[in-house]
PDB file of C-alpha atoms in Angstrom:
ATOM      1  CA  MET A   1      81.566 122.411  80.031  1.00  0.00           C
ATOM      2  CA  GLU A   2      81.011 125.568  81.377  1.00  0.00           C
ATOM      3  CA  ASN A   3      80.533 124.336  84.706  1.00  0.00           C
ATOM      4  CA  VAL A   4      83.456 121.893  84.929  1.00  0.00           C
ATOM      5  CA  LYS A   5      85.317 125.217  84.081  1.00  0.00           C
ATOM      6  CA  LYS A   6      83.844 127.530  86.752  1.00  0.00           C
ATOM      7  CA  PHE A   7      84.191 124.294  89.282  1.00  0.00           C
ATOM      8  CA  PHE A   8      88.076 124.421  88.285  1.00  0.00           C
ATOM      9  CA  ARG A   9      89.159 127.838  88.568  1.00  0.00           C
ATOM     10  CA  GLY A  10      87.379 128.369  91.981  1.00  0.00           C
ATOM     11  CA  LYS A  11      89.510 125.934  93.234  1.00  0.00           C
ATOM     12  CA  SER A  12      92.625 127.142  95.084  1.00  0.00           C
ATOM     13  CA  TRP A  13      96.326 125.706  95.195  1.00  0.00           C
ATOM     14  CA  GLY A  14      95.584 123.380  97.639  1.00  0.00           C
ATOM     15  CA  PHE A  15      93.270 121.868  96.004  1.00  0.00           C
ATOM     16  CA  TYR A  16      95.437 120.780  93.593  1.00  0.00           C
ATOM     17  CA  VAL A  17      97.559 119.714  96.403  1.00  0.00           C
ATOM     18  CA  SER A  18      94.921 117.687  97.948  1.00  0.00           C
ATOM     19  CA  LEU A  19      93.734 116.347  94.032  1.00  0.00           C
ATOM     20  CA  ALA A  20      97.981 114.531  93.650  1.00  0.00           C
ATOM     21  CA  GLY A  21      97.776 113.241  96.951  1.00  0.00           C
ATOM     22  CA  ALA A  22      94.337 111.639  95.710  1.00  0.00           C
ATOM     23  CA  ILE A  23      95.756 110.446  92.626  1.00  0.00           C
ATOM     24  CA  LEU A  24      97.878 108.582  93.982  1.00  0.00           C
ATOM     25  CA  LEU A  25      96.365 107.464  96.560  1.00  0.00           C
ATOM     26  CA  LEU A  26      94.030 105.671  93.700  1.00  0.00           C
ATOM     27  CA  VAL A  27      97.421 104.251  91.716  1.00  0.00           C
ATOM     28  CA  THR A  28      99.450 103.540  95.191  1.00  0.00           C
ATOM     29  CA  ALA A  29      95.855 101.046  96.075  1.00  0.00           C
ATOM     30  CA  ILE A  30      96.606  99.907  92.422  1.00  0.00           C
ATOM     31  CA  ILE A  31      99.623  98.700  92.912  1.00  0.00           C
ATOM     32  CA  TYR A  32      98.934  97.110  96.323  1.00  0.00           C
ATOM     33  CA  SER A  33      96.231  94.789  95.188  1.00  0.00           C
ATOM     34  CA  VAL A  34      98.696  94.571  91.860  1.00  0.00           C
ATOM     35  CA  THR A  35     101.502  93.642  94.084  1.00  0.00           C
ATOM     36  CA  PHE A  36     100.576  91.759  97.334  1.00  0.00           C
ATOM     37  CA  GLY A  37      97.364  90.618  95.692  1.00  0.00           C
ATOM     38  CA  MET A  38      99.597  88.470  93.547  1.00  0.00           C
ATOM     39  CA  SER A  39     102.983  87.984  95.453  1.00  0.00           C
ATOM     40  CA  GLU A  40     103.974  84.215  96.571  1.00  0.00           C
ATOM     41  CA  HIS A  41     105.707  86.034  99.096  1.00  0.00           C
ATOM     42  CA  ILE A  42     104.521  84.269 103.180  1.00  0.00           C
ATOM     43  CA  ASN A  43     104.847  87.786 104.922  1.00  0.00           C
ATOM     44  CA  LEU A  44     103.545  89.662 102.013  1.00  0.00           C
ATOM     45  CA  ASN A  45      99.900  90.042 103.379  1.00  0.00           C
ATOM     46  CA  PHE A  46      97.426  90.872 100.804  1.00  0.00           C
ATOM     47  CA  GLU A  47      94.163  92.693 102.715  1.00  0.00           C
ATOM     48  CA  VAL A  48      91.080  93.249 100.803  1.00  0.00           C
ATOM     49  CA  TRP A  49      90.829  96.074 103.760  1.00  0.00           C
ATOM     50  CA  VAL A  50      93.565  97.955 102.845  1.00  0.00           C
ATOM     51  CA  LEU A  51      92.036  98.428  99.110  1.00  0.00           C
ATOM     52  CA  VAL A  52      88.680  99.253 100.523  1.00  0.00           C
ATOM     53  CA  VAL A  53      89.836 102.038 102.707  1.00  0.00           C
ATOM     54  CA  ALA A  54      92.530 103.518  99.959  1.00  0.00           C
ATOM     55  CA  LEU A  55      89.302 103.451  97.504  1.00  0.00           C
ATOM     56  CA  LEU A  56      86.852 104.606 100.004  1.00  0.00           C
ATOM     57  CA  GLY A  57      89.094 108.461 101.024  1.00  0.00           C
ATOM     58  CA  VAL A  58      89.195 108.646  97.576  1.00  0.00           C
ATOM     59  CA  ALA A  59      86.536 108.438  97.132  1.00  0.00           C
ATOM     60  CA  GLY A  60      85.274 110.974 100.142  1.00  0.00           C
ATOM     61  CA  PHE A  61      87.472 113.583  98.784  1.00  0.00           C
ATOM     62  CA  ALA A  62      85.836 113.489  95.359  1.00  0.00           C
ATOM     63  CA  ALA A  63      81.952 113.396  96.042  1.00  0.00           C
ATOM     64  CA  LEU A  64      83.365 116.041  99.067  1.00  0.00           C
ATOM     65  CA  SER A  65      85.301 118.388  96.973  1.00  0.00           C
ATOM     66  CA  VAL A  66      81.585 118.499  94.656  1.00  0.00           C
ATOM     67  CA  PHE A  67      79.983 120.550  96.897  1.00  0.00           C
ATOM     68  CA  GLU A  68      81.494 124.371  98.385  1.00  0.00           C
ATOM     69  CA  VAL A  69      79.725 123.272 101.884  1.00  0.00           C
ATOM     70  CA  THR A  70      81.656 120.676 102.037  1.00  0.00           C
ATOM     71  CA  SER A  71      85.035 120.874 100.159  1.00  0.00           C
ATOM     72  CA  PRO A  72      86.767 122.284 102.981  1.00  0.00           C
ATOM     73  CA  TYR A  73      85.996 118.680 104.110  1.00  0.00           C
ATOM     74  CA  ALA A  74      87.014 116.594 101.389  1.00  0.00           C
ATOM     75  CA  ALA A  75      91.684 117.357 102.878  1.00  0.00           C
ATOM     76  CA  ALA A  76      90.401 115.465 105.819  1.00  0.00           C
ATOM     77  CA  ALA A  77      88.528 112.983 103.860  1.00  0.00           C
ATOM     78  CA  LEU A  78      91.705 111.750 102.283  1.00  0.00           C
ATOM     79  CA  PHE A  79      93.318 112.558 104.675  1.00  0.00           C
ATOM     80  CA  ALA A  80      91.124 109.812 107.167  1.00  0.00           C
ATOM     81  CA  GLY A  81      91.193 106.735 104.439  1.00  0.00           C
ATOM     82  CA  GLY A  82      95.245 107.126 103.745  1.00  0.00           C
ATOM     83  CA  PHE A  83      95.434 107.124 107.245  1.00  0.00           C
ATOM     84  CA  VAL A  84      93.561 104.428 108.218  1.00  0.00           C
ATOM     85  CA  ALA A  85      94.052 102.420 104.548  1.00  0.00           C
ATOM     86  CA  PHE A  86      98.244 102.663 105.782  1.00  0.00           C
ATOM     87  CA  LEU A  87      97.437 101.749 109.610  1.00  0.00           C
ATOM     88  CA  LEU A  88      95.702  98.059 107.887  1.00  0.00           C
ATOM     89  CA  PHE A  89      98.528  97.602 105.927  1.00  0.00           C
ATOM     90  CA  ILE A  90     101.072  97.763 108.283  1.00  0.00           C
ATOM     91  CA  SER A  91      99.386  95.333 110.724  1.00  0.00           C
ATOM     92  CA  THR A  92      99.721  92.728 107.646  1.00  0.00           C
ATOM     93  CA  SER A  93     103.292  93.512 106.348  1.00  0.00           C
ATOM     94  CA  TYR A  94     105.112  93.972 110.111  1.00  0.00           C
ATOM     95  CA  MET A  95     106.260  90.599 109.512  1.00  0.00           C
ATOM     96  CA  TYR A  96     107.831  91.395 106.034  1.00  0.00           C
ATOM     97  CA  LEU A  97     109.900  94.404 107.775  1.00  0.00           C
ATOM     98  CA  SER A  98     111.061  91.654 110.047  1.00  0.00           C
ATOM     99  CA  ALA A  99     112.008  88.335 108.049  1.00  0.00           C
ATOM    100  CA  VAL A 100     113.960  91.979 105.838  1.00  0.00           C
ATOM    101  CA  PHE A 101     115.906  93.729 108.518  1.00  0.00           C
ATOM    102  CA  PHE A 102     116.689  90.620 111.066  1.00  0.00           C
ATOM    103  CA  GLU A 103     120.142  89.783 109.810  1.00  0.00           C
ATOM    104  CA  VAL A 104     120.635  93.655 110.048  1.00  0.00           C
ATOM    105  CA  THR A 105     124.487  93.954 112.014  1.00  0.00           C
ATOM    106  CA  SER A 106     126.202  97.020 110.479  1.00  0.00           C
ATOM    107  CA  VAL A 107     125.437  99.975 108.457  1.00  0.00           C
ATOM    108  CA  ALA A 108     126.086  98.225 105.114  1.00  0.00           C
ATOM    109  CA  SER A 109     123.759  95.478 105.773  1.00  0.00           C
ATOM    110  CA  PHE A 110     121.199  97.750 106.748  1.00  0.00           C
ATOM    111  CA  PHE A 111     121.421 100.086 103.183  1.00  0.00           C
ATOM    112  CA  ALA A 112     121.608  96.088 101.685  1.00  0.00           C
ATOM    113  CA  ALA A 113     118.224  94.856 103.034  1.00  0.00           C
ATOM    114  CA  PHE A 114     116.434  98.431 101.073  1.00  0.00           C
ATOM    115  CA  GLU A 115     118.097  95.917  98.069  1.00  0.00           C
ATOM    116  CA  ILE A 116     115.878  93.438  98.457  1.00  0.00           C
ATOM    117  CA  MET A 117     113.047  95.185 100.165  1.00  0.00           C
ATOM    118  CA  ASP A 118     109.843  94.468  97.367  1.00  0.00           C
ATOM    119  CA  PHE A 119     108.664  96.859  95.053  1.00  0.00           C
ATOM    120  CA  GLY A 120     105.363  97.323  96.440  1.00  0.00           C
ATOM    121  CA  PHE A 121     105.915  97.652 100.274  1.00  0.00           C
ATOM    122  CA  ALA A 122     108.217 100.381  99.583  1.00  0.00           C
ATOM    123  CA  PHE A 123     105.881 101.276  97.267  1.00  0.00           C
ATOM    124  CA  THR A 124     102.801 101.673  98.864  1.00  0.00           C
ATOM    125  CA  ALA A 125     104.681 102.484 102.550  1.00  0.00           C
ATOM    126  CA  THR A 126     106.213 105.400 100.426  1.00  0.00           C
ATOM    127  CA  ALA A 127     103.087 106.728  99.101  1.00  0.00           C
ATOM    128  CA  MET A 128     100.642 106.485 101.537  1.00  0.00           C
ATOM    129  CA  ILE A 129     102.833 108.210 103.893  1.00  0.00           C
ATOM    130  CA  ALA A 130     102.976 110.882 100.366  1.00  0.00           C
ATOM    131  CA  VAL A 131     100.018 110.686 101.328  1.00  0.00           C
ATOM    132  CA  TRP A 132      99.478 112.229 104.384  1.00  0.00           C
ATOM    133  CA  VAL A 133     102.067 115.455 103.770  1.00  0.00           C
ATOM    134  CA  LEU A 134      99.779 116.158 100.944  1.00  0.00           C
ATOM    135  CA  SER A 135      95.871 115.909 102.637  1.00  0.00           C
ATOM    136  CA  THR A 136      97.598 117.989 105.437  1.00  0.00           C
ATOM    137  CA  ILE A 137      98.667 120.535 103.022  1.00  0.00           C
ATOM    138  CA  GLY A 138      95.384 120.856 102.161  1.00  0.00           C
ATOM    139  CA  ILE A 139      93.698 120.392 105.322  1.00  0.00           C
ATOM    140  CA  PHE A 140      95.674 123.569 106.072  1.00  0.00           C
ATOM    141  CA  THR A 141      95.183 125.501 103.132  1.00  0.00           C
ATOM    142  CA  SER A 142      91.263 126.346 102.107  1.00  0.00           C
ATOM    143  CA  ALA A 143      89.894 124.598  99.309  1.00  0.00           C
ATOM    144  CA  LYS A 144      88.373 127.188  97.052  1.00  0.00           C
ATOM    145  CA  LYS A 145      90.391 131.228  95.974  1.00  0.00           C
ATOM    146  CA  THR A 146      88.790 133.661  98.303  1.00  0.00           C
ATOM    147  CA  VAL A 147      88.583 136.781  96.134  1.00  0.00           C
ATOM    148  CA  ALA A 148      89.539 140.218  98.080  1.00  0.00           C
ATOM    149  CA  LYS A 149      86.557 142.910  98.169  1.00  0.00           C
ATOM    150  CA  HIS A 150      87.426 145.598  98.179  1.00  0.00           C
ATOM    151  CA  THR A 151      85.434 148.908  99.834  1.00  0.00           C
ATOM    152  CA  GLU A 152      84.654 151.849  97.520  1.00  0.00           C
ATOM    153  CA  GLU A 153      86.880 154.269  99.939  1.00  0.00           C
ATOM    154  CA  GLU A 154      89.351 151.857  99.347  1.00  0.00           C
ATOM    155  CA  ASN A 155      88.890 151.789  96.017  1.00  0.00           C
ATOM    156  CA  ASN A 156      89.068 155.598  95.717  1.00  0.00           C
ATOM    157  CA  GLU A 157      92.086 155.960  97.479  1.00  0.00           C
ATOM    158  CA  GLN A 158      93.690 153.248  95.478  1.00  0.00           C
ATOM    159  CA  LYS A 159      92.349 155.635  92.579  1.00  0.00           C
ATOM    160  CA  ILE A 160      93.250 159.263  93.600  1.00  0.00           C
ATOM    161  CA  THR A 161      97.366 157.242  94.074  1.00  0.00           C
ATOM    162  CA  ALA A 162      97.705 156.227  91.118  1.00  0.00           C
TER     163      ALA A 162
END
């Protein structure tokens, strides 16, 4: 239990942002498999590789986060998994977007198209884009806390001024 506490104490806020992205990608994979796996809509095709790549991104993030040497690359693995999963998702469902927006001729009909859009499609697309943002934040922030080390002179100067 102490090792787990030490592990999480040593992580910075960038890790936790990426962790939120990993959890979101996991939830997205579950919602994708439930809604698209059971969908009877002709243009919503279930692609198993979307699920596999998303889960590989989450697993890669988890595996790389465990070791201090590989933890800086964990958010990049999450980004790669989310990005490839999104590309596979769009390649199988772009015809659904065509069908939904086919009769859009005005601003009112544009917003009406969003009302008839399937929840699973809208959530999956939005959540995968959010995973990109969260993992990008994780890429450009440190995964572990950095402790400022002062020299003996700096410590003495701080004592004198205090």
